[in-house]
mmCIF file of C-alpha atoms in Angstrom:
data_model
loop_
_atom_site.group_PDB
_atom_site.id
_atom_site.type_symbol
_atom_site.label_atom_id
_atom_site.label_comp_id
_atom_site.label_asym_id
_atom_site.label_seq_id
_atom_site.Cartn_x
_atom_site.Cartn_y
_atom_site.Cartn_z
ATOM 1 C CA UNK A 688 -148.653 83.444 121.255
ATOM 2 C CA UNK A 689 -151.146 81.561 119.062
ATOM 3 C CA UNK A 690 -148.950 81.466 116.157
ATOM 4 C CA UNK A 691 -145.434 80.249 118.111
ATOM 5 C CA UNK A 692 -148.060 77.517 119.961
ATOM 6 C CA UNK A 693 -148.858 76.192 116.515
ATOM 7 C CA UNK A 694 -145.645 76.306 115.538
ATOM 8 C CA UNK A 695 -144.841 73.822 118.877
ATOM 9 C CA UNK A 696 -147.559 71.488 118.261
ATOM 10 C CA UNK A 697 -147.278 70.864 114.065
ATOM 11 C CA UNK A 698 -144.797 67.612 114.239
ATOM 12 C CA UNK A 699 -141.399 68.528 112.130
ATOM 13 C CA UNK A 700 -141.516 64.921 110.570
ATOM 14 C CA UNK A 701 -144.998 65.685 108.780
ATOM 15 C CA UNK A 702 -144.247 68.370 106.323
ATOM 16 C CA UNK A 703 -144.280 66.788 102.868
ATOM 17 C CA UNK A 704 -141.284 67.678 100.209
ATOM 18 C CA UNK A 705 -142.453 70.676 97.653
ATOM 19 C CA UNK A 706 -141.578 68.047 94.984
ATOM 20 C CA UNK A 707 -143.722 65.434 96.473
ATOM 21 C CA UNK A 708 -147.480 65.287 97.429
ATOM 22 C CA UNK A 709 -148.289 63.701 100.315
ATOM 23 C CA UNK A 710 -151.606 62.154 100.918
ATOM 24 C CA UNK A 711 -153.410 59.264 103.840
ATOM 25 C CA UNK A 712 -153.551 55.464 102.698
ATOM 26 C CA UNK A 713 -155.806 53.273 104.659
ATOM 27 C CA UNK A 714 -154.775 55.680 107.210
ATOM 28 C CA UNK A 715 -150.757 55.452 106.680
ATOM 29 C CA UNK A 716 -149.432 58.385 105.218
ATOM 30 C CA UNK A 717 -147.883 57.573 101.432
ATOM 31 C CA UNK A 718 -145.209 60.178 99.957
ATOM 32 C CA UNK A 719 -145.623 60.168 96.239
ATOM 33 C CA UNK A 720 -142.660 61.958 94.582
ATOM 34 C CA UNK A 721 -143.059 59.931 90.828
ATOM 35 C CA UNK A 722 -142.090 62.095 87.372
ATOM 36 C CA UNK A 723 -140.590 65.090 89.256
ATOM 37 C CA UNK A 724 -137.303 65.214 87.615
ATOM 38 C CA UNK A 725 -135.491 64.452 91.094
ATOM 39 C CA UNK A 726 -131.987 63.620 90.848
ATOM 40 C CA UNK A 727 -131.239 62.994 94.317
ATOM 41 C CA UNK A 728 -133.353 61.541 97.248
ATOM 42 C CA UNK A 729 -135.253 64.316 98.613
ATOM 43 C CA UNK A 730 -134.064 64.893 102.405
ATOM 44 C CA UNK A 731 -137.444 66.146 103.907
ATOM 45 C CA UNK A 732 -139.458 63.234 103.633
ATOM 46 C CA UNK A 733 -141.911 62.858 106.524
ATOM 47 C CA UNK A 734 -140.299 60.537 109.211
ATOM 48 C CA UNK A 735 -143.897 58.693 109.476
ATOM 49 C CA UNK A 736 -143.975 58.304 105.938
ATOM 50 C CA UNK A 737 -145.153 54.578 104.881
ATOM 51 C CA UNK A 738 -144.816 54.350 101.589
ATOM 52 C CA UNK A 739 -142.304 55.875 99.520
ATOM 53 C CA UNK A 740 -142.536 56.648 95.797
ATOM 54 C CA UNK A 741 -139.539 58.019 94.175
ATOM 55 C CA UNK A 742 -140.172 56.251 90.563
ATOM 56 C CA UNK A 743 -139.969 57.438 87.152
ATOM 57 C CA UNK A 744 -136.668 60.512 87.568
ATOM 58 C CA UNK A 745 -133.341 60.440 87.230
ATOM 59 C CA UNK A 746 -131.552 59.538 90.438
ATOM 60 C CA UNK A 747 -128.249 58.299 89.372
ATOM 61 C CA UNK A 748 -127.046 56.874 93.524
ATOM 62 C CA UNK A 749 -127.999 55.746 96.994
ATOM 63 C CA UNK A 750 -125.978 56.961 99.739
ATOM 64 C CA UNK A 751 -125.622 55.682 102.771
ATOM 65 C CA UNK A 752 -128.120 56.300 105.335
ATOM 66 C CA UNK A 753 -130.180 57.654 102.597
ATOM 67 C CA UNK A 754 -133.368 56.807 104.493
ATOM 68 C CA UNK A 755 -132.616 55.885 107.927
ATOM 69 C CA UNK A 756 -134.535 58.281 109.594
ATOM 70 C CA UNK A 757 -137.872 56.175 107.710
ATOM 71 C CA UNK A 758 -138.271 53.860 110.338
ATOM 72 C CA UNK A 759 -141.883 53.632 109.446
ATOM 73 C CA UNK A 760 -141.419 52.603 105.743
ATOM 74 C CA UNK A 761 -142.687 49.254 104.399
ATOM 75 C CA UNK A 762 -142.624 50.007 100.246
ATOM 76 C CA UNK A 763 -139.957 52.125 98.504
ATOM 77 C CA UNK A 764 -140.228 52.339 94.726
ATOM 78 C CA UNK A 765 -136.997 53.342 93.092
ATOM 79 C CA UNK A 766 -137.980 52.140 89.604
ATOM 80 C CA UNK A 767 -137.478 53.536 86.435
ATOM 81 C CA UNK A 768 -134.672 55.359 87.354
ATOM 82 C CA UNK A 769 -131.061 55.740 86.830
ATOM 83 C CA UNK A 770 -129.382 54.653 89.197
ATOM 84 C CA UNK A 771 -125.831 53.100 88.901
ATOM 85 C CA UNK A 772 -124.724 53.118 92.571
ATOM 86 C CA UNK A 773 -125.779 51.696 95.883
ATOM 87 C CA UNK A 774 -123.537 52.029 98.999
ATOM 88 C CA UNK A 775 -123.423 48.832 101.190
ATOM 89 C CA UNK A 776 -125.559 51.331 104.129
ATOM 90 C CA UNK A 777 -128.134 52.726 101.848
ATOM 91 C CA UNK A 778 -131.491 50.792 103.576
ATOM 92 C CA UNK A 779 -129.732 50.841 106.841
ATOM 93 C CA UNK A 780 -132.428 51.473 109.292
ATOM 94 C CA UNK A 781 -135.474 50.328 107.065
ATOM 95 C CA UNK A 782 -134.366 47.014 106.748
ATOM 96 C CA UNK A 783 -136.262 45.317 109.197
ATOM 97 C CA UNK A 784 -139.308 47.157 108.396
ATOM 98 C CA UNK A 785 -139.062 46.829 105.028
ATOM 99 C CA UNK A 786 -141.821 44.695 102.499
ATOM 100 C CA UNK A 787 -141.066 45.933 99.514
ATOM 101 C CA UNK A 788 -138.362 47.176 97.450
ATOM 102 C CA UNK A 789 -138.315 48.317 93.820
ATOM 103 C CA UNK A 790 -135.170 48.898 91.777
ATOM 104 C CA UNK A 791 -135.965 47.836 88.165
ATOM 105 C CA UNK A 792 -135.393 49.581 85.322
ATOM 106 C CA UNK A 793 -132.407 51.399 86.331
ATOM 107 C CA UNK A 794 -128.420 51.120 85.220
ATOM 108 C CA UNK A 795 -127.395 48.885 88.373
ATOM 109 C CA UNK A 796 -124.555 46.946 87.205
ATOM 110 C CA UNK A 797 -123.375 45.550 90.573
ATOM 111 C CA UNK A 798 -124.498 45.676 94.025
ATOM 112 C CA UNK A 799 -122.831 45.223 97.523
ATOM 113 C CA UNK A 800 -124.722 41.803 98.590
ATOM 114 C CA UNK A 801 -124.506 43.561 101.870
ATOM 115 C CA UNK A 802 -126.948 46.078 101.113
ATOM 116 C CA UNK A 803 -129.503 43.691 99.839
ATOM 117 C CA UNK A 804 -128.914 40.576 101.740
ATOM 118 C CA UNK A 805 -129.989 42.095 105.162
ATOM 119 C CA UNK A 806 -133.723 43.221 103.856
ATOM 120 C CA UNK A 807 -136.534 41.267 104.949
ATOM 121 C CA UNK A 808 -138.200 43.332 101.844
ATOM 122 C CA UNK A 809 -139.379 41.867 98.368
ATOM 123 C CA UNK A 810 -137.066 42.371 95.746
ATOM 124 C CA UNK A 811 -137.306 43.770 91.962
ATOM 125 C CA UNK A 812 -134.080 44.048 90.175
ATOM 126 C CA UNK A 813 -135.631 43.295 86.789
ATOM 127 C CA UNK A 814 -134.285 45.243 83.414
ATOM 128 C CA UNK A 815 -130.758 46.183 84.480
ATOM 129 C CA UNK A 816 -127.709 45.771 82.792
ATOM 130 C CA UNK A 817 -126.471 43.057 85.468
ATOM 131 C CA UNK A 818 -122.735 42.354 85.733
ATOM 132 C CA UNK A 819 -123.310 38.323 86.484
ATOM 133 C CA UNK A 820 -120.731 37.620 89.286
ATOM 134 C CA UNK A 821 -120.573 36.042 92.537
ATOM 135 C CA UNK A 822 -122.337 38.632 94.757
ATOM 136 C CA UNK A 823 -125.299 39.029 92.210
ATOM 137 C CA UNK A 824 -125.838 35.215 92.841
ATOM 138 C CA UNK A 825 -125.564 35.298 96.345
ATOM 139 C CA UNK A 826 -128.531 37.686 96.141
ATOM 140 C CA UNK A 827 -130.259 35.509 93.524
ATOM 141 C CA UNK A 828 -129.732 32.548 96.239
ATOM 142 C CA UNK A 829 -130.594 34.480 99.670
ATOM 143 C CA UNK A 830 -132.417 37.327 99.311
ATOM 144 C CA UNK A 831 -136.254 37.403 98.909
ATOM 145 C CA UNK A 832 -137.032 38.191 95.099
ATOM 146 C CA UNK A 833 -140.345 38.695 93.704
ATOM 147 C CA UNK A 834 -140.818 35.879 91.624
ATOM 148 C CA UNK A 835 -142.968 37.530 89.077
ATOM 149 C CA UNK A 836 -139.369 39.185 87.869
ATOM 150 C CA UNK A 837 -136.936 37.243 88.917
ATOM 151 C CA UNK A 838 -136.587 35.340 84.701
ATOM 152 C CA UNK A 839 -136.353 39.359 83.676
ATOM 153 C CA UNK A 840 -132.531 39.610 85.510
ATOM 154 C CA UNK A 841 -130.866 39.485 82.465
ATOM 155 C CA UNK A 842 -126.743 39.225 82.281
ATOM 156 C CA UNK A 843 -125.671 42.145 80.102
ATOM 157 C CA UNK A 844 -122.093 41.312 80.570
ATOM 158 C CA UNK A 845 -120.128 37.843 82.047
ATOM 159 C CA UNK A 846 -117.153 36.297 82.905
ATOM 160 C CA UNK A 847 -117.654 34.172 79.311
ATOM 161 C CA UNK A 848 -119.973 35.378 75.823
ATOM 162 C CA UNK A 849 -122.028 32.209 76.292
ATOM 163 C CA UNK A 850 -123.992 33.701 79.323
ATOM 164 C CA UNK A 851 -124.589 37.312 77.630
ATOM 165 C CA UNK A 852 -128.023 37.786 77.135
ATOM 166 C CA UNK A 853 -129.578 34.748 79.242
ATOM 167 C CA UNK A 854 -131.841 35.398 82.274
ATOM 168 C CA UNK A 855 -128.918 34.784 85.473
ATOM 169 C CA UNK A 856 -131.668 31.906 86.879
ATOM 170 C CA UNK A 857 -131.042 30.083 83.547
ATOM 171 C CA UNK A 858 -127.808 30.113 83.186
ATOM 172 C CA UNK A 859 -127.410 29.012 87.281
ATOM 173 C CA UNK A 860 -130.132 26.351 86.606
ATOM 174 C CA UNK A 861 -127.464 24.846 83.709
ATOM 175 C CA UNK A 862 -124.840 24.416 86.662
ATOM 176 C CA UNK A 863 -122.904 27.773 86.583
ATOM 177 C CA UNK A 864 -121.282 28.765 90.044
ATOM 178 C CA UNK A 865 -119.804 32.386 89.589
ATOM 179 C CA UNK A 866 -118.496 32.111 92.886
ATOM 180 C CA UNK A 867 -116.153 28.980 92.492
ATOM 181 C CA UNK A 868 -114.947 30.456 89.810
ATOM 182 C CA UNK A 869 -113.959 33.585 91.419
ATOM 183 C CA UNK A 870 -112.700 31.094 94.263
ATOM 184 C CA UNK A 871 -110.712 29.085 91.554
ATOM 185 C CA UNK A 872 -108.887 32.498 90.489
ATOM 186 C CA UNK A 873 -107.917 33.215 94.097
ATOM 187 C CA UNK A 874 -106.487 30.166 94.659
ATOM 188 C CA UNK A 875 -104.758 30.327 91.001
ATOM 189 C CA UNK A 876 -103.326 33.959 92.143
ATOM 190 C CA UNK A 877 -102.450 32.696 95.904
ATOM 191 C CA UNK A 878 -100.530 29.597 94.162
ATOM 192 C CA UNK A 879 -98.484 32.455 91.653
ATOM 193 C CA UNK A 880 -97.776 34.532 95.089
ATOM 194 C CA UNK A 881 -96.563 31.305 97.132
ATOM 195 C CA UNK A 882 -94.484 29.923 94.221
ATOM 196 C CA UNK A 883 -92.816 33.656 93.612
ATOM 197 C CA UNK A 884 -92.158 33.587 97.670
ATOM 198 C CA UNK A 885 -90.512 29.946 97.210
ATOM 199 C CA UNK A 886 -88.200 31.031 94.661
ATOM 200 C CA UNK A 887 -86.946 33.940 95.848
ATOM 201 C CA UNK A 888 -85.942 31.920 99.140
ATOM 202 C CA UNK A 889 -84.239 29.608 97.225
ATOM 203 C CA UNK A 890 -82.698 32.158 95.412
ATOM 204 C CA UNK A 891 -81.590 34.009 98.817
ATOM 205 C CA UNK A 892 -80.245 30.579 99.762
ATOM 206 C CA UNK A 893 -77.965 29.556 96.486
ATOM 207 C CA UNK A 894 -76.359 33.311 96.916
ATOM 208 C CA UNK A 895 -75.510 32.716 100.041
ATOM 209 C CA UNK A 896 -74.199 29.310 100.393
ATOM 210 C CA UNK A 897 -72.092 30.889 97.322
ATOM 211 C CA UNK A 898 -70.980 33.969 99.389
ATOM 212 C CA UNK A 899 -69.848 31.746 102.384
ATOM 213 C CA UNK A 900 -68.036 29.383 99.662
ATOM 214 C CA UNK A 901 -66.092 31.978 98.232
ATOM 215 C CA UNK A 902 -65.573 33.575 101.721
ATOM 216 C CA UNK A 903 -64.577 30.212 102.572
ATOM 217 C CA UNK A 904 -61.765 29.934 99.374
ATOM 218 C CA UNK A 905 -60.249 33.430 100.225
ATOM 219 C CA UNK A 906 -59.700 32.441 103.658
ATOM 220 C CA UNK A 907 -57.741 29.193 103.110
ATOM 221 C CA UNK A 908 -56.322 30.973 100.293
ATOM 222 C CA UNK A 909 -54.930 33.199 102.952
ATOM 223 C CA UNK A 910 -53.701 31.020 105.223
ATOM 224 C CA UNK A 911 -51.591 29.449 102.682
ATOM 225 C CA UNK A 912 -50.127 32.176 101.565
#
């Protein structure tokens, strides 16, 4: 009886990972999972946990939902990893508790401005090999970086050679706008579309005022005869 009482009273949420050591901060409990060659997000993490370390191993994605049942967690460090993909959901349900958020030194590329832009957290996205596009400066613009890294986002590739290289708040501060760019290609593309639309109605409309000419002919033709 004493055993299955324990067994009712020990809260689930507190266990701690075997990969991870779990320990009290100021009296918030802090899951430290660094350097444990993890290459997915653990899925026992301690709902009560506070702060999250998960730096330094080689977690390549974040799912969605990844840590929604954290509703208690106000730093996540996902540094130093390698991670190429985040899902537009993966902070859903931390993101309004949320201070800081670490995700430098990894292989991110792109990210869904929806995943970032709803975070009331601080951001790192230092040392990746940023894709510099429209979404990346809508995050640049909105979200809440940590200023101490924002001149280390660096564009690895662009739409043009001359960017390559330069730190993205440079090459924004010289009066590049990757989004009316993209907006200019729509437009260009939406012009091509309307234009092959046009000419196939006046297309439809030569052939037919042809058909009903020659109908036309035959007929009279006919009557003649």
């Amino acid at each position: 009886q004493a055993f299955f009482c324990l067994l009712l009273c020990v809260p689930w949420g507190s266990s701690c990972p075997p990969s991870c050591q779990c320990t009290e901060r100021a009296g918030a409990k802090a899951v430290l999972c660094s350097s444990r060659h993890l290459e997915e997000i653990p899925k026992d993490i301690p709902r009560d946990a506070v702060f999250l370390k998960l730096d330094a191993n080689s977690i390549t994605r974040i799912p969605s939902n990844a840590f929604r049942h954290l509703s208690h967690l106000e730093e996540l460090d996902l540094s130093r990893n390698a991670i190429e993909k985040i899902d537009r959901a993966a902070f859903r349900g931390v993101a309004a508790g949320l201070r800081t958020l670490d995700l430098s030194s990894n292989r991110i590329r792109s990210i869904p401005k929806e995943a970032l832009l709803a975070l009331n957290a601080k951001l790192r996205l230092a040392n990746n090999p940023w894709h510099c596009e429209c979404a990346l400066q809508e995050v640049l613009w909105e979200a809440q970086l940590d200023p101490d890294s924002v001149q280390d986002i660096t564009c690895h590739t662009a739409p043009r050679e001359e960017y390559v290289g330069k730190p993205l708040l440079q090459v924004l501060d010289a009066g590049v706008n990757f989004c009316s760019v993209r907006q200019r290609t729509t437009d260009v593309a939406m012009f091509i579309t309307m234009f092959g639309w046009f000419a196939m109605v006046i297309v439809y409309v030569i052939c037919y005022v042809r058909h009903n000419r020659d109908d036309t002919c035959k007929h009279v033709g006919h009557l003649k005869s």
